[in-house]
PDB file of C-alpha atoms in Angstrom:
ATOM      1  CA  ASP A   1       0.000   0.000   0.000  1.00 80.00           C
ATOM      2  CA  PHE A   2       1.417   3.351  -1.034  1.00 94.00           C
ATOM      3  CA  TRP A   3      -0.167   6.655  -0.147  1.00 94.00           C
ATOM      4  CA  TYR A   4       0.203  10.259  -1.100  1.00 96.00           C
ATOM      5  CA  ASP A   5      -1.138  13.364   0.610  1.00 96.00           C
ATOM      6  CA  TRP A   6      -2.174  15.789  -2.124  1.00 97.00           C
ATOM      7  CA  SER A   7      -2.983  18.390   0.519  1.00 96.00           C
ATOM      8  CA  PRO A   8      -3.668  18.327   4.275  1.00 95.00           C
ATOM      9  CA  SER A   9      -7.238  17.164   3.512  1.00 96.00           C
ATOM     10  CA  LEU A  10      -6.903  15.150   0.253  1.00 97.00           C
ATOM     11  CA  HIS A  11      -5.265  11.683   0.247  1.00 96.00           C
ATOM     12  CA  SER A  12      -4.702   8.772  -2.178  1.00 97.00           C
ATOM     13  CA  HIS A  13      -3.773   5.121  -1.664  1.00 96.00           C
ATOM     14  CA  VAL A  14      -2.743   2.521  -4.251  1.00 97.00           C
ATOM     15  CA  GLY A  15      -2.182  -1.127  -3.440  1.00 97.00           C
ATOM     16  CA  TYR A  16      -1.924  -4.704  -4.636  1.00 97.00           C
ATOM     17  CA  ALA A  17      -2.617  -7.942  -2.749  1.00 95.00           C
ATOM     18  CA  VAL A  18      -2.235 -11.641  -3.625  1.00 94.00           C
ATOM     19  CA  ASP A  19      -3.695 -14.725  -1.964  1.00 89.00           C
ATOM     20  CA  ASP A  20      -2.069 -17.847  -3.449  1.00 84.00           C
ATOM     21  CA  PRO A  21      -2.335 -20.793  -1.029  1.00 80.00           C
ATOM     22  CA  ILE A  22      -0.436 -24.028  -1.601  1.00 81.00           C
ATOM     23  CA  ASP A  23      -2.813 -26.118  -3.737  1.00 74.00           C
ATOM     24  CA  ARG A  24      -2.069 -29.399  -1.951  1.00 75.00           C
ATOM     25  CA  ASP A  25      -3.261 -27.784   1.298  1.00 75.00           C
ATOM     26  CA  LEU A  26      -6.692 -27.085  -0.208  1.00 72.00           C
ATOM     27  CA  MET A  27      -9.566 -29.536  -0.323  1.00 71.00           C
ATOM     28  CA  TYR A  28     -11.528 -27.181  -2.580  1.00 70.00           C
ATOM     29  CA  GLY A  29     -12.302 -23.500  -2.880  1.00 72.00           C
ATOM     30  CA  ARG A  30     -10.446 -20.383  -3.938  1.00 75.00           C
ATOM     31  CA  SER A  31      -6.978 -21.312  -5.198  1.00 82.00           C
ATOM     32  CA  TYR A  32      -5.769 -17.878  -6.313  1.00 86.00           C
ATOM     33  CA  ASN A  33      -6.924 -14.320  -5.850  1.00 88.00           C
ATOM     34  CA  HIS A  34      -5.347 -10.944  -6.548  1.00 94.00           C
ATOM     35  CA  VAL A  35      -6.610  -7.384  -6.315  1.00 95.00           C
ATOM     36  CA  LEU A  36      -5.340  -3.975  -7.418  1.00 97.00           C
ATOM     37  CA  PHE A  37      -6.926  -0.867  -5.921  1.00 97.00           C
ATOM     38  CA  GLY A  38      -6.710   2.902  -5.815  1.00 97.00           C
ATOM     39  CA  ASN A  39      -8.666   5.417  -3.784  1.00 97.00           C
ATOM     40  CA  LEU A  40      -9.103   9.086  -3.070  1.00 97.00           C
ATOM     41  CA  SER A  41     -10.400  10.455   0.229  1.00 97.00           C
ATOM     42  CA  ARG A  42     -11.110  13.918   1.560  1.00 97.00           C
ATOM     43  CA  ASN A  43     -11.328  15.111   5.143  1.00 96.00           C
ATOM     44  CA  LEU A  44     -14.470  17.253   5.216  1.00 96.00           C
ATOM     45  CA  THR A  45     -13.850  18.032   8.890  1.00 95.00           C
ATOM     46  CA  GLU A  46     -11.299  16.853  11.414  1.00 91.00           C
ATOM     47  CA  LYS A  47     -13.505  13.812  12.171  1.00 95.00           C
ATOM     48  CA  PHE A  48     -15.512  13.223   8.975  1.00 97.00           C
ATOM     49  CA  VAL A  49     -13.904  11.676   5.855  1.00 96.00           C
ATOM     50  CA  VAL A  50     -15.495  10.696   2.531  1.00 98.00           C
ATOM     51  CA  GLY A  51     -13.929   8.860  -0.390  1.00 97.00           C
ATOM     52  CA  VAL A  52     -14.156   6.568  -3.379  1.00 98.00           C
ATOM     53  CA  GLU A  53     -12.173   3.419  -4.232  1.00 97.00           C
ATOM     54  CA  VAL A  54     -11.852   1.528  -7.511  1.00 98.00           C
ATOM     55  CA  SER A  55     -10.506  -2.031  -7.456  1.00 97.00           C
ATOM     56  CA  TYR A  56      -9.978  -4.881  -9.901  1.00 97.00           C
ATOM     57  CA  ALA A  57      -9.874  -8.517  -8.745  1.00 94.00           C
ATOM     58  CA  GLU A  58      -9.307 -11.914 -10.384  1.00 93.00           C
ATOM     59  CA  THR A  59     -10.112 -15.199  -8.659  1.00 89.00           C
ATOM     60  CA  SER A  60      -9.724 -18.863  -9.620  1.00 87.00           C
ATOM     61  CA  TYR A  61     -10.901 -21.994  -7.836  1.00 83.00           C
ATOM     62  CA  ARG A  62      -9.701 -25.538  -7.278  1.00 79.00           C
ATOM     63  CA  GLU A  63     -11.881 -28.449  -8.361  1.00 76.00           C
ATOM     64  CA  THR A  64     -14.141 -29.689  -5.599  1.00 68.00           C
ATOM     65  CA  GLY A  65     -13.376 -33.382  -6.169  1.00 68.00           C
ATOM     66  CA  ARG A  66     -17.042 -34.096  -5.577  1.00 70.00           C
ATOM     67  CA  ASN A  67     -20.047 -34.211  -7.830  1.00 73.00           C
ATOM     68  CA  LEU A  68     -20.270 -30.430  -7.554  1.00 74.00           C
ATOM     69  CA  PRO A  69     -19.314 -28.039 -10.337  1.00 77.00           C
ATOM     70  CA  THR A  70     -16.125 -26.044  -9.904  1.00 76.00           C
ATOM     71  CA  PRO A  71     -16.842 -22.312  -9.943  1.00 78.00           C
ATOM     72  CA  ALA A  72     -15.591 -20.567 -13.065  1.00 82.00           C
ATOM     73  CA  PRO A  73     -12.704 -18.136 -12.700  1.00 84.00           C
ATOM     74  CA  GLY A  74     -13.963 -14.641 -12.147  1.00 88.00           C
ATOM     75  CA  GLU A  75     -13.016 -11.028 -12.644  1.00 93.00           C
ATOM     76  CA  SER A  76     -14.619  -7.962 -11.138  1.00 94.00           C
ATOM     77  CA  VAL A  77     -14.307  -4.210 -11.102  1.00 97.00           C
ATOM     78  CA  MET A  78     -15.700  -2.581  -7.983  1.00 96.00           C
ATOM     79  CA  ILE A  79     -16.417   1.064  -7.252  1.00 98.00           C
ATOM     80  CA  GLU A  80     -17.097   1.770  -3.602  1.00 97.00           C
ATOM     81  CA  PHE A  81     -17.974   4.964  -1.800  1.00 98.00           C
ATOM     82  CA  MET A  82     -17.181   5.468   1.871  1.00 96.00           C
ATOM     83  CA  GLY A  83     -17.874   7.752   4.765  1.00 96.00           C
ATOM     84  CA  MET A  84     -16.093   7.610   8.109  1.00 95.00           C
ATOM     85  CA  TYR A  85     -16.732   9.495  11.302  1.00 96.00           C
ATOM     86  CA  GLY A  86     -14.143   9.261  14.069  1.00 91.00           C
ATOM     87  CA  PHE A  87     -15.163   9.836  17.651  1.00 87.00           C
TER      88      PHE A  87
END
């Protein structure tokens, strides 16, 4: 996670995360996941912050080994808005 303060009240973060468990340790489920994100937040007051984050994720799954279908690999783009009040 890297961040940059554009001004005392405007901030950005950019990050990347990977979840890649050892396949032989899995019975079934998510076998690989990674996400890239960036956000921008603004302090409206000393205690109230609002922001927006955009992220991109890819996920793949290990076969279940049962008579159940294995979920297809997936991709998603998410846009999330946030508000935070500190007290």
